[in-house]
Short mmCIF file of C-alpha atoms in Angstrom, two decimals:
data_model
loop_
_atom_site.label_atom_id
_atom_site.label_comp_id
_atom_site.label_asym_id
_atom_site.label_seq_id
_atom_site.Cartn_x
_atom_site.Cartn_y
_atom_site.Cartn_z
CA MET X 224 15.01 129.77 111.73
CA ASP X 225 16.66 132.64 113.39
CA SER X 226 20.19 131.65 114.64
CA THR X 227 21.38 135.46 115.50
CA SER X 228 22.92 135.59 119.23
CA ARG X 229 21.52 139.15 119.52
CA GLU X 230 19.53 142.00 117.56
CA ILE X 231 21.22 144.28 115.19
CA GLU X 232 21.09 147.69 116.79
CA GLY X 233 20.67 151.20 114.86
CA ALA X 234 20.42 151.77 111.08
CA VAL X 235 22.68 149.06 108.83
CA LYS X 236 24.97 151.26 106.72
CA THR X 237 27.15 148.82 105.06
CA VAL X 238 27.53 144.83 104.79
CA THR X 239 30.41 143.18 103.91
CA ILE X 240 30.67 139.45 103.37
CA LYS X 241 34.21 137.83 104.16
CA ARG X 242 35.49 134.13 103.48
CA ASP X 243 38.24 132.82 105.51
CA PRO X 244 40.88 130.25 104.39
CA LEU X 245 38.69 127.58 105.40
CA GLY X 246 35.71 128.67 103.36
CA ASP X 247 33.74 129.97 105.92
CA LEU X 248 31.65 132.82 105.59
CA TYR X 249 31.30 135.83 107.61
CA VAL X 250 28.72 138.89 107.44
CA PHE X 251 30.09 142.05 108.85
CA PHE X 252 27.33 144.98 109.59
CA SER X 253 28.52 148.65 110.03
CA CYS X 254 25.65 150.45 111.87
CA GLU X 255 24.74 153.75 112.93
CA ILE X 256 23.83 154.04 116.40
CA GLU X 257 22.81 156.82 118.86
CA ASP X 258 25.43 157.96 121.41
CA ARG X 259 24.00 156.66 124.55
CA PRO X 260 25.42 157.68 128.29
CA ASN X 261 26.62 154.89 129.91
CA HIS X 262 25.10 154.10 132.96
CA ARG X 263 27.56 151.59 134.56
CA VAL X 264 26.83 151.18 138.13
CA VAL X 265 30.18 152.08 140.02
CA SER X 266 31.81 149.20 141.96
CA GLY X 267 34.15 151.26 143.99
CA GLU X 268 36.84 148.53 143.20
CA SER X 269 40.13 148.77 141.44
CA ALA X 270 43.10 146.53 141.26
CA GLY X 271 46.48 145.88 139.77
CA ALA X 272 46.95 142.40 138.11
CA ASP X 273 50.04 140.28 137.15
CA PHE X 274 49.90 138.02 134.24
CA GLY X 275 51.38 134.49 134.79
CA LEU X 276 51.66 130.78 133.79
CA LYS X 277 50.31 129.13 136.60
CA THR X 278 47.59 131.66 137.05
CA PHE X 279 46.49 133.65 134.46
CA LEU X 280 45.94 136.81 136.26
CA THR X 281 46.73 137.36 140.10
CA PHE X 282 45.19 140.73 141.52
CA SER X 283 46.26 142.92 144.33
CA ASP X 284 43.29 142.08 146.23
CA GLY X 285 43.76 138.89 146.19
CA SER X 286 41.62 137.08 143.73
CA GLU X 287 43.20 135.08 140.83
CA GLU X 288 41.85 133.77 137.32
CA VAL X 289 42.91 130.67 136.10
CA SER X 290 42.76 130.13 132.02
CA PRO X 291 42.40 126.87 130.38
CA LEU X 292 45.39 125.78 128.45
CA PHE X 293 43.39 125.14 125.03
CA TYR X 294 46.11 123.98 122.91
CA ARG X 295 47.75 121.41 125.25
CA GLU X 296 43.99 120.07 125.77
CA GLY X 297 43.63 119.97 122.05
CA ARG X 298 46.99 118.08 121.10
CA LYS X 299 45.61 114.75 120.78
CA ALA X 300 42.85 116.07 118.12
CA ILE X 301 45.73 117.97 116.41
CA ARG X 302 47.98 114.74 116.29
CA ARG X 303 45.08 112.41 115.13
CA ALA X 304 44.67 115.06 112.04
CA GLY X 305 48.21 115.44 111.36
CA LYS X 306 48.58 111.72 111.17
CA LYS X 307 45.60 111.74 108.85
CA LEU X 308 47.08 114.49 106.63
CA SER X 309 50.71 112.59 106.57
CA SER X 310 49.21 109.43 105.05
CA LYS X 311 47.32 111.10 102.16
CA GLN X 312 49.30 111.16 98.86
CA LYS X 313 50.47 114.52 97.76
CA GLY X 314 48.23 116.73 95.58
CA SER X 315 45.48 114.35 95.95
CA ASN X 316 41.69 115.39 96.77
CA ASN X 317 41.92 113.57 100.15
CA ARG X 318 45.07 115.23 101.23
CA ARG X 319 43.12 118.48 100.68
CA LYS X 320 40.20 117.48 102.63
CA ALA X 321 42.80 116.18 105.53
CA ARG X 322 44.61 119.73 105.59
CA MET X 323 41.21 121.46 105.92
CA ALA X 324 40.27 119.17 108.82
CA LEU X 325 43.73 120.02 110.43
CA ALA X 326 42.91 123.89 109.98
CA ARG X 327 39.61 123.30 111.59
CA VAL X 328 40.84 121.72 114.69
CA HIS X 329 43.47 124.54 115.00
CA LYS X 330 40.43 127.12 114.23
CA ARG X 331 38.38 125.49 117.23
CA ILE X 332 41.29 125.78 119.55
CA ALA X 333 41.53 129.52 118.75
CA ASN X 334 37.86 130.30 119.02
CA GLN X 335 37.64 128.54 122.46
CA ARG X 336 40.43 130.72 123.40
CA ARG X 337 38.80 133.86 122.00
CA ASP X 338 35.50 132.84 123.59
CA HIS X 339 37.21 132.58 127.05
CA HIS X 340 39.11 135.98 126.86
CA PHE X 341 35.92 137.77 125.96
CA LYS X 342 33.86 136.35 129.03
CA LEU X 343 36.75 137.16 131.21
CA ALA X 344 37.28 140.71 129.97
CA ARG X 345 33.74 141.34 130.27
CA ARG X 346 33.59 140.35 134.01
CA LEU X 347 36.60 141.94 135.01
CA ALA X 348 35.21 145.39 133.13
CA LEU X 349 32.17 144.98 135.37
CA ARG X 350 33.96 144.18 138.28
CA TYR X 351 36.63 147.10 138.51
CA ASP X 352 36.57 150.79 138.16
CA HIS X 353 40.12 150.73 137.40
CA LEU X 354 42.16 147.90 136.14
CA PHE X 355 45.97 148.47 136.17
CA LEU X 356 48.09 146.03 134.08
CA GLU X 357 52.04 145.92 133.13
CA ASP X 358 52.95 146.43 129.58
CA LEU X 359 53.92 143.18 128.55
CA ASN X 360 57.44 142.20 127.71
CA LEU X 361 56.70 138.47 126.06
CA LYS X 362 60.08 137.80 124.51
CA PRO X 363 61.96 136.48 127.61
CA MET X 364 58.72 134.85 128.73
CA GLN X 365 58.65 132.75 125.36
CA ARG X 366 62.07 131.82 125.51
CA LEU X 367 61.72 130.33 128.74
CA TRP X 368 58.06 128.92 128.23
CA GLY X 369 57.69 128.49 124.55
CA LYS X 370 54.24 127.41 123.56
CA LYS X 371 52.53 128.08 126.87
CA VAL X 372 52.74 131.55 126.39
CA GLY X 373 50.94 131.53 123.02
CA ASP X 374 48.63 129.21 124.61
CA LEU X 375 47.60 131.81 127.26
CA GLY X 376 47.52 134.33 124.54
CA PHE X 377 48.16 137.33 126.83
CA SER X 378 48.53 139.86 124.08
CA GLU X 379 45.12 138.72 122.46
CA PHE X 380 43.34 139.08 125.84
CA VAL X 381 44.51 142.73 126.42
CA ARG X 382 43.50 143.59 122.98
CA ILE X 383 39.82 142.24 123.85
CA LEU X 384 39.97 143.74 127.25
CA HIS X 385 40.29 147.21 126.38
CA PRO X 386 37.25 147.60 123.95
CA GLN X 387 35.22 145.75 126.72
CA ALA X 388 36.36 148.11 129.38
CA GLY X 389 35.36 151.26 127.04
CA LYS X 390 31.73 149.41 126.75
CA ALA X 391 31.36 148.79 130.49
CA GLY X 392 32.92 152.31 131.61
CA SER X 393 35.63 151.27 133.23
CA VAL X 394 39.52 152.15 132.69
CA VAL X 395 42.27 149.87 131.82
CA HIS X 396 45.72 151.60 132.21
CA HIS X 397 49.37 150.10 131.84
CA ILE X 398 52.40 150.76 133.59
CA ASP X 399 55.94 150.82 132.04
CA ARG X 400 57.10 147.58 131.07
CA TRP X 401 60.44 148.72 132.46
CA PHE X 402 59.01 149.12 136.29
CA PRO X 403 60.24 146.67 138.53
CA SER X 404 57.03 145.23 139.78
CA SER X 405 58.47 141.75 140.38
CA ARG X 406 61.60 142.71 142.02
CA MET X 407 60.24 145.63 144.28
CA CYS X 408 59.28 144.52 147.72
CA SER X 409 55.65 145.87 148.43
CA ALA X 410 56.36 146.29 151.93
CA CYS X 411 59.48 148.50 152.06
CA GLY X 412 60.22 149.34 148.52
CA THR X 413 63.52 147.69 148.12
CA VAL X 414 64.34 146.49 144.56
CA ASN X 415 65.79 142.80 144.41
CA GLU X 416 68.48 143.11 141.24
CA ALA X 417 69.06 139.27 141.82
CA LEU X 418 65.55 137.99 141.31
CA ASP X 419 65.29 135.67 138.22
CA LEU X 420 62.17 134.85 135.98
CA LYS X 421 62.12 131.20 137.62
CA ASP X 422 62.04 132.62 141.12
CA ARG X 423 58.34 132.27 142.40
CA ARG X 424 58.89 133.24 145.95
CA TRP X 425 61.55 135.10 147.59
CA ARG X 426 62.55 137.07 150.88
CA CYS X 427 63.38 140.54 151.07
CA ALA X 428 65.95 141.85 153.16
CA CYS X 429 63.14 143.54 155.39
CA GLY X 430 61.94 139.98 156.45
CA THR X 431 58.60 139.79 154.01
CA VAL X 432 58.27 136.56 152.24
CA HIS X 433 56.66 137.39 148.80
CA ASP X 434 54.75 135.53 146.42
CA ARG X 435 56.30 136.73 143.11
CA ASP X 436 52.84 137.23 141.32
CA ARG X 437 51.00 138.77 144.21
CA ASN X 438 53.71 141.04 145.08
CA ALA X 439 53.93 142.30 141.40
CA ALA X 440 50.25 142.95 141.44
CA LEU X 441 50.39 144.89 144.60
CA ASN X 442 53.14 147.21 143.00
CA ILE X 443 51.47 147.52 139.68
CA PHE X 444 48.31 148.75 141.33
CA ARG X 445 50.15 151.34 143.41
CA GLU X 446 52.21 152.49 140.63
CA GLY X 447 49.10 152.47 138.21
CA ALA X 448 46.95 154.32 140.68
CA SER X 449 49.64 156.78 141.73
CA SER X 450 50.25 157.75 137.98
CA LEU X 451 46.36 158.42 137.55
CA GLY X 452 46.30 160.84 140.67
CA LEU X 453 43.94 158.19 142.61
CA GLY X 454 45.69 158.90 145.90
CA ASP X 455 48.62 158.26 148.09
CA VAL X 456 49.37 154.41 147.59
CA ARG X 457 53.13 154.16 148.15
CA PRO X 458 54.29 151.54 150.59
CA SER X 459 53.63 152.21 153.98
CA GLY X 460 54.81 149.46 156.64
CA ALA X 461 54.87 145.77 156.07
CA ILE X 462 51.89 143.90 153.76
CA ALA X 463 51.50 140.36 154.36
CA VAL X 464 51.24 138.74 150.83
#
């Protein structure tokens, strides 16, 4: 019975078989294919996106993407498998099996997260001609929110997004991590030096009240579009956020 998800394209040059620590086998095909022009339909849409904890991605066009917390949802299964492992005698075959069972729970969670990331990356690559992101500085976020940052998998998603964008013919562009996207008012350009990572809403001296993530997404879009020469995208007048 054929269980392949899609046909192998091109001429197969090499086949590599790998076994992971759980004993599962993977077959990797290296194929030679013709260089084909990308016939992607241009959407005319571009956006900046800001990573967040409550909302995985907030976009400058007002849309949002929420990501499931797969590790949090799988904690009961992890605890059950962990209890079974701790009850087995050290060095026994049953303990080895229990350890493998726990590892499989973690692997299933990682696969669920990866599958979600691939589907989201493909969808965004087809939606936007240009997508602007901030170069992530995860250490401060991990100090504040710990495992939740790892559960969302920001860095893993970015690694998946780039090749998906390349296949779709769209562009992912990163702005400098030190650009004050969250602290800059998207209406007047003033930088709020007192803003803390915990502050989700703030009022600028110009009177504009900001949602932190939406304001950051707007600033990321403007900075990214400006750096690519896509037009004059500097703040001009008050913008409702």
